[in-house]
Amino acid sequence: MLLAQLLDRAGTGVWAAACVLYFTFVIGLDAGQVGLLLGASGVAGIAGSPLAGHLADRFPVRSLLIGAHLLRLGTLCLMLVVTDFALLLLVVAVTHLGDRGAKTLEMLFATRVAGDRRATYQALSRSSANAGYALGAGLAAIGLAVGTRGAYQVLILADALSFLVVAALVWRTKEPRGRGLVVPPAEAAEAAEAAGSAGPADATGPAEATGPAAAAAPAGRGPWRDRGYLRFVLLDIPMHLDDSILGIGIPLWLVGRTEAPHELIPAFLVVNTVLVVLLQLQVSARVETARQAAGAVALYGVATFACCALLAGAGAGGVWGASAALLAAAVLATAAELVRSVSSWELAVRLAPKEARASYLGVAGMAQSVQKSAGPLLLTGVVMAAGPAGWLALGTAVAGLSLVQRRSSLRRLDRLERLERTPPVPAASG
């Protein structure tokens, strides 16, 4: 799975680096059309995560993941021949829908296979993903240097080929029997003991909705009717803003409001990639339980506030002062990412009822998709338009919301633990 993820992200990195130039110079779209195209694809991607989670509760996750990769393969090949803007809009939207669905299914599949070791897997997956993005960006740079129509088409075919290879790798990976998410053995045994079960829990199939687990998620109740979980997902959206801050906020702030040299911009990606590869496992080793993940959310707020404070003061530091402040802000944004990549997924898993985790995690995946659509608009249209005060306001808001998220998550964990310790009500005899 880690090799599959690396190749997937390498292909995605190729497309991310080349798509705007391809639409502009090969298809001939203007800036407004490119913006509409990418905006519509972002909106379509929001639906990908809950749709994938809904289907994963009904069909084998591996089959769905292979189907998502093949869908992306087909739509990318269509981009080579489609030039009509309306059709291209549909193709790009479906591609992004498949992208987001595939990422959610990938994590669901990995959670099933990794079981109790999902935190370690999450750390390794972040490292492999960053390495894949860097590899893809490097390959794209070669094609962009050539700059011909054929070179752009080769880049698209390389991305499509990566999806084909990844689908083959997923097909070769064994998956536990059943649909949706399998309850990890340790959690299944704990729930069985709390419910007074006579024998060991079966970890090869979906857990039955009985006893305390059923009390946590009544029959017929899904994530869309679970206000506590929806509150977690809503608060998780600003906990992903480090992505937009690093990729959009810092570079644009450098160009528009500081005296730092433009050549510094690639260093932000290098800093991020190197730190994630070197430190993700160490960070994950310190966040092994749900309560530790909830505590780490507060650290996310602190790191984001410090990052925003540095950006607010970067414009007054001259060339060297601004450069140092921006590099330090990139380090802090990466620190926030390291914490978020572990805490967000662990909480999304542990705050969901065991027997309905696939559909719940599909809804949780919307947080990242919404941030990718709304985050750039928030930064460019509100935060940076307000100047240094905008960055301070953003940092303060994220830090405050992180404390709310921490408190809300701990309360839900307490409630779920009480339900697990409560013996089931015996069935009335006839």
XYZ file of C-alpha atoms in Angstrom:
430
model
C 0.000 0.000 0.000
C 2.843 2.412 0.743
C 4.358 1.811 -2.699
C 0.931 2.297 -4.262
C 0.511 5.566 -2.394
C 3.937 6.816 -3.437
C 3.175 6.138 -7.114
C -0.286 7.667 -6.800
C 1.118 10.878 -5.300
C 3.898 10.971 -7.887
C 1.267 10.978 -10.637
C -0.771 13.575 -8.758
C 2.333 15.738 -8.370
C 2.914 15.613 -12.115
C -0.655 16.721 -12.826
C -0.698 19.419 -10.143
C 2.430 21.017 -11.588
C 1.273 20.859 -15.210
C -2.520 21.230 -15.269
C -2.783 25.045 -15.266
C -0.219 25.421 -18.041
C -1.826 22.587 -20.020
C -5.269 24.205 -19.865
C -3.773 27.586 -20.787
C -1.258 26.829 -23.535
C -2.550 23.559 -25.016
C -6.347 23.820 -24.635
C -6.312 27.627 -24.964
C -8.455 28.585 -21.948
C -8.268 32.053 -20.399
C -7.604 32.738 -16.713
C -11.300 32.975 -15.859
C -12.081 29.622 -17.450
C -9.138 27.952 -15.691
C -10.319 29.361 -12.368
C -13.864 28.130 -12.962
C -12.534 24.722 -13.993
C -10.429 24.282 -10.857
C -13.120 25.743 -8.602
C -15.777 23.381 -9.951
C -13.424 20.435 -9.519
C -12.875 21.417 -5.886
C -16.618 21.528 -5.241
C -17.055 18.126 -6.901
C -14.279 16.735 -4.718
C -16.223 17.617 -1.565
C -18.796 14.975 -2.495
C -16.138 12.334 -3.131
C -15.373 11.490 0.512
C -18.932 10.916 1.834
C -19.871 9.040 -1.348
C -16.869 6.745 -0.927
C -17.694 6.139 2.741
C -21.335 5.396 1.940
C -20.370 2.842 -0.713
C -17.699 1.297 1.529
C -20.381 0.237 4.011
C -22.019 -1.795 1.236
C -19.225 -3.085 -1.004
C -15.658 -4.365 -0.497
C -13.288 -1.441 -0.063
C -10.576 -2.913 -2.258
C -12.921 -3.264 -5.233
C -14.138 0.312 -4.795
C -10.577 1.623 -4.575
C -9.578 -0.164 -7.757
C -12.678 1.255 -9.441
C -11.763 4.801 -8.316
C -8.265 4.473 -9.774
C -9.651 3.162 -13.068
C -12.158 6.042 -13.153
C -9.295 8.525 -12.821
C -7.386 6.659 -15.521
C -10.314 6.981 -17.927
C -11.016 10.661 -17.292
C -7.362 11.642 -17.637
C -7.203 9.892 -21.004
C -10.322 11.803 -22.047
C -8.513 15.074 -21.312
C -6.149 14.287 -24.161
C -8.978 14.517 -26.701
C -11.607 16.814 -25.116
C -11.293 20.506 -26.031
C -14.878 21.738 -25.549
C -15.028 23.728 -22.305
C -18.369 22.322 -21.101
C -17.225 18.731 -21.615
C -13.842 19.514 -20.080
C -15.604 20.942 -17.031
C -17.458 17.649 -16.579
C -14.336 15.548 -17.102
C -12.243 17.537 -14.622
C -15.055 17.467 -12.038
C -15.383 13.673 -12.314
C -11.597 13.324 -12.089
C -11.484 15.301 -8.859
C -14.468 13.385 -7.508
C -12.495 10.191 -8.141
C -9.386 11.727 -6.550
C -11.106 12.535 -3.273
C -13.008 9.267 -3.247
C -9.798 7.330 -3.862
C -7.973 9.078 -1.008
C -10.798 8.266 1.428
C -11.017 4.659 0.254
C -7.246 4.397 0.476
C -7.328 5.378 4.143
C -10.289 3.091 4.850
C -8.489 0.197 3.199
C -5.258 0.964 5.041
C -7.127 1.253 8.353
C -8.580 -2.214 7.808
C -5.240 -3.754 6.881
C -3.161 -1.888 9.503
C -5.657 -2.364 12.368
C -4.187 -1.169 15.679
C -1.058 0.026 13.870
C -2.950 2.692 11.917
C -1.023 5.556 13.591
C 2.277 4.079 12.424
C 0.858 3.500 8.973
C -0.411 7.086 8.862
C 3.107 8.327 9.599
C 4.659 6.142 6.923
C 1.961 7.135 4.440
C 2.653 10.847 5.008
C 6.353 10.268 4.358
C 5.725 8.257 1.202
C 3.142 10.774 -0.023
C 5.549 13.683 0.340
C 8.283 11.738 -1.408
C 5.811 10.947 -4.197
C 4.791 14.585 -4.627
C 8.445 15.627 -4.805
C 9.164 12.934 -7.401
C 6.139 13.973 -9.470
C 7.082 17.653 -9.342
C 10.592 16.784 -10.501
C 9.268 14.772 -13.446
C 6.874 17.567 -14.336
C 9.717 20.095 -14.338
C 11.378 18.154 -17.162
C 8.225 18.206 -19.287
C 7.536 21.858 -18.557
C 11.077 22.732 -19.591
C 10.393 21.179 -23.001
C 7.060 23.019 -23.176
C 5.615 21.397 -26.304
C 2.112 19.978 -26.703
C 3.576 16.487 -26.890
C 5.499 17.019 -23.641
C 2.313 18.035 -21.810
C 0.491 14.992 -23.192
C 3.316 12.726 -22.021
C 2.919 14.169 -18.508
C -0.812 13.412 -18.542
C -0.169 9.865 -19.766
C 2.413 9.406 -16.997
C -0.212 10.391 -14.432
C -2.741 8.019 -16.005
C -0.189 5.197 -16.060
C 0.462 5.693 -12.348
C -3.242 5.034 -11.640
C -3.140 1.820 -13.652
C -0.087 0.550 -11.773
C -1.597 1.563 -8.418
C -4.826 -0.293 -9.217
C -2.759 -3.410 -9.948
C -0.884 -3.052 -6.641
C -4.129 -2.657 -4.691
C -5.524 -5.762 -6.428
C -2.485 -7.735 -5.199
C -2.947 -6.549 -1.583
C -4.964 -8.852 0.650
C -7.895 -7.391 2.564
C -9.796 -8.769 5.582
C -13.170 -10.243 4.705
C -16.318 -8.161 4.965
C -17.406 -4.693 4.036
C -16.853 -1.302 5.575
C -14.265 -1.168 8.357
C -13.215 -4.113 10.465
C -12.945 -3.323 14.174
C -9.271 -3.756 15.196
C -8.741 -6.823 17.420
C -7.873 -4.825 20.557
C -10.995 -2.677 20.279
C -13.182 -5.650 19.413
C -11.931 -7.567 22.459
C -12.471 -4.515 24.669
C -16.039 -4.073 23.418
C -16.746 -7.788 23.819
C -15.476 -7.754 27.402
C -17.542 -4.670 28.242
C -20.633 -6.316 26.800
C -20.036 -9.524 28.745
C -19.421 -11.557 25.624
C -18.739 -15.258 26.214
C -16.130 -15.672 23.478
C -13.437 -13.640 21.670
C -14.589 -11.037 19.184
C -14.371 -11.896 15.523
C -11.914 -9.457 13.905
C -12.378 -10.768 10.368
C -15.781 -9.281 9.710
C -17.781 -6.201 10.573
C -18.673 -5.808 14.207
C -22.314 -6.386 15.071
C -24.262 -3.393 16.358
C -25.077 -4.837 19.771
C -24.529 -3.818 23.363
C -22.768 -0.534 24.064
C -21.693 -0.026 20.459
C -25.303 -0.022 19.418
C -26.075 2.499 22.118
C -23.397 4.811 20.686
C -25.059 4.702 17.263
C -28.720 3.751 17.354
C -30.153 1.724 14.520
C -30.843 3.833 11.467
C -28.663 6.676 12.683
C -25.856 7.722 10.377
C -23.159 10.409 10.423
C -25.498 13.024 8.945
C -27.778 12.710 12.002
C -24.980 12.545 14.561
C -24.598 16.150 15.686
C -21.578 15.395 17.862
C -19.637 13.902 14.974
C -20.717 16.640 12.564
C -19.418 19.169 15.101
C -16.061 17.378 15.031
C -15.971 17.476 11.210
C -16.949 21.165 11.123
C -14.210 22.081 13.609
C -11.734 19.921 11.691
C -11.982 22.176 8.603
C -9.855 25.008 10.071
C -7.495 22.338 11.446
C -6.401 21.760 7.814
C -5.557 25.385 7.005
C -1.815 24.685 7.254
C -2.072 23.279 3.717
C -3.279 26.570 2.215
C -1.005 28.659 4.429
C 2.086 26.802 3.233
C 1.142 26.410 -0.425
C -0.596 29.730 -1.072
C -0.403 32.130 1.869
C 3.364 32.207 2.450
C 4.396 32.478 -1.247
C 1.845 35.209 -2.020
C 2.724 37.123 1.152
C 6.404 36.945 0.176
C 5.684 38.360 -3.279
C 3.208 41.048 -2.275
C 4.206 42.267 1.194
C 7.892 41.508 1.889
C 11.322 42.247 0.463
C 12.382 38.587 0.509
C 13.706 37.256 -2.830
C 11.277 35.301 -4.992
C 13.878 32.545 -5.342
C 13.087 31.597 -1.750
C 9.660 30.175 -2.663
C 10.857 26.662 -3.702
C 12.638 26.373 -0.353
C 9.276 26.232 1.429
C 8.392 22.977 -0.341
C 11.855 21.577 0.323
C 11.609 22.408 4.039
C 8.164 20.816 4.233
C 9.158 17.643 2.395
C 12.370 17.065 4.342
C 10.794 17.662 7.765
C 7.812 15.411 7.073
C 10.040 12.563 5.861
C 12.387 12.907 8.856
C 9.933 13.600 11.680
C 6.538 12.068 10.898
C 7.315 8.720 12.544
C 8.655 10.390 15.692
C 5.549 12.584 15.972
C 3.259 9.600 15.439
C 5.039 7.658 18.189
C 3.952 10.363 20.650
C 0.299 10.278 19.527
C -0.778 6.668 19.996
C -4.140 7.040 21.762
C -7.299 8.984 21.096
C -6.731 11.189 24.154
C -3.213 12.014 23.038
C -4.638 12.886 19.606
C -7.154 15.237 21.244
C -4.347 16.894 23.195
C -2.303 17.286 20.009
C -5.072 19.389 18.473
C -4.191 22.183 20.920
C -0.565 21.990 19.747
C -1.837 22.486 16.198
C -3.462 25.748 17.284
C -0.275 26.952 19.001
C 1.889 26.167 15.961
C -0.554 27.863 13.584
C -0.792 30.981 15.755
C 3.014 31.264 15.920
C 3.214 30.807 12.129
C 0.656 33.555 11.527
C 2.385 35.884 13.985
C 5.666 35.502 12.092
C 3.926 36.242 8.795
C 2.316 39.337 10.296
C 5.738 40.729 11.188
C 7.656 39.537 8.125
C 6.994 42.689 6.113
C 8.924 44.914 8.526
C 12.131 42.909 8.612
C 13.940 43.872 5.424
C 15.385 41.260 3.080
C 17.148 39.090 5.663
C 14.584 39.512 8.420
C 11.690 38.716 6.081
C 13.495 35.677 4.663
C 14.186 34.299 8.136
C 10.616 34.944 9.283
C 9.106 33.281 6.213
C 11.343 30.206 6.524
C 10.469 29.931 10.220
C 6.774 30.250 9.314
C 7.194 27.394 6.825
C 8.752 25.264 9.584
C 5.843 26.030 11.934
C 3.268 25.300 9.217
C 4.996 21.957 8.688
C 4.928 21.299 12.439
C 1.187 21.934 12.388
C 0.858 19.517 9.466
C 2.832 16.822 11.301
C 0.476 17.047 14.274
C -2.698 17.322 12.205
C -1.896 14.370 9.957
C -1.880 12.091 13.022
C -4.505 13.627 15.295
C -7.201 14.325 12.697
C -7.450 10.783 11.341
C -7.071 9.089 14.742
C -9.902 11.165 16.177
C -12.046 10.617 13.079
C -11.673 6.855 13.596
C -12.078 6.729 17.368
C -15.002 9.174 17.596
C -17.030 7.138 15.102
C -19.174 4.132 16.131
C -17.233 0.952 15.433
C -19.891 -0.668 13.252
C -20.360 2.357 10.960
C -16.862 3.755 10.611
C -16.724 3.649 6.813
C -19.639 6.039 6.319
C -18.505 8.223 9.230
C -14.955 8.500 7.897
C -16.342 9.387 4.492
C -18.029 12.400 6.073
C -14.861 13.232 8.049
C -12.923 13.331 4.776
C -15.018 16.317 3.711
C -13.070 18.561 6.095
C -9.961 18.473 3.932
C -11.955 18.876 0.704
C -13.855 21.904 2.037
C -10.612 23.494 3.205
C -9.009 22.994 -0.199
C -11.929 24.846 -1.789
C -12.510 27.578 0.804
C -9.024 27.969 2.294
C -7.404 29.759 -0.676
C -10.367 32.161 -0.925
C -10.194 32.878 2.803
C -6.482 33.653 2.669
C -6.462 35.745 -0.507
C -9.822 37.487 -0.099
C -9.915 38.119 3.645
C -6.695 37.446 5.565
C -4.096 38.971 3.242
C -6.455 41.759 2.213
C -6.531 42.827 5.879
C -2.732 42.921 6.083
C -0.768 41.846 9.189
C -3.907 42.158 11.331
C -5.538 39.522 9.146
C -2.815 36.997 9.943
C -3.067 37.705 13.670
C -6.841 37.298 13.542
C -6.517 34.007 11.654
C -3.947 32.627 14.098
C -6.061 33.613 17.083
C -9.196 32.079 15.576
C -7.493 28.758 14.745
C -5.900 28.566 18.203
C -9.259 29.198 19.874
C -11.068 26.666 17.690
C -8.375 24.076 18.398
C -9.171 24.338 22.107
C -12.882 23.936 21.351
C -12.090 20.870 19.215
C -9.939 19.368 21.960
C -12.627 19.837 24.606
C -15.407 18.542 22.340
C -13.394 15.451 21.369
C -12.542 14.591 24.974
C -16.202 14.869 25.964
C -17.269 12.535 23.169
C -14.532 10.063 24.103
C -15.735 10.110 27.710
C -19.292 9.432 26.571
C -18.265 6.542 24.308
C -16.175 4.995 27.085
C -19.091 5.197 29.517
C -21.329 3.473 26.993
C -18.770 0.703 26.505
C -18.600 0.120 30.279
C -22.393 -0.023 30.571
C -23.691 -3.633 30.427
C -26.319 -4.252 27.762
C -29.984 -4.297 28.764
C -31.178 -7.949 28.736
C -33.813 -8.733 26.158
C -37.328 -9.107 27.590
C -38.469 -12.719 27.736
C -41.663 -13.703 26.004
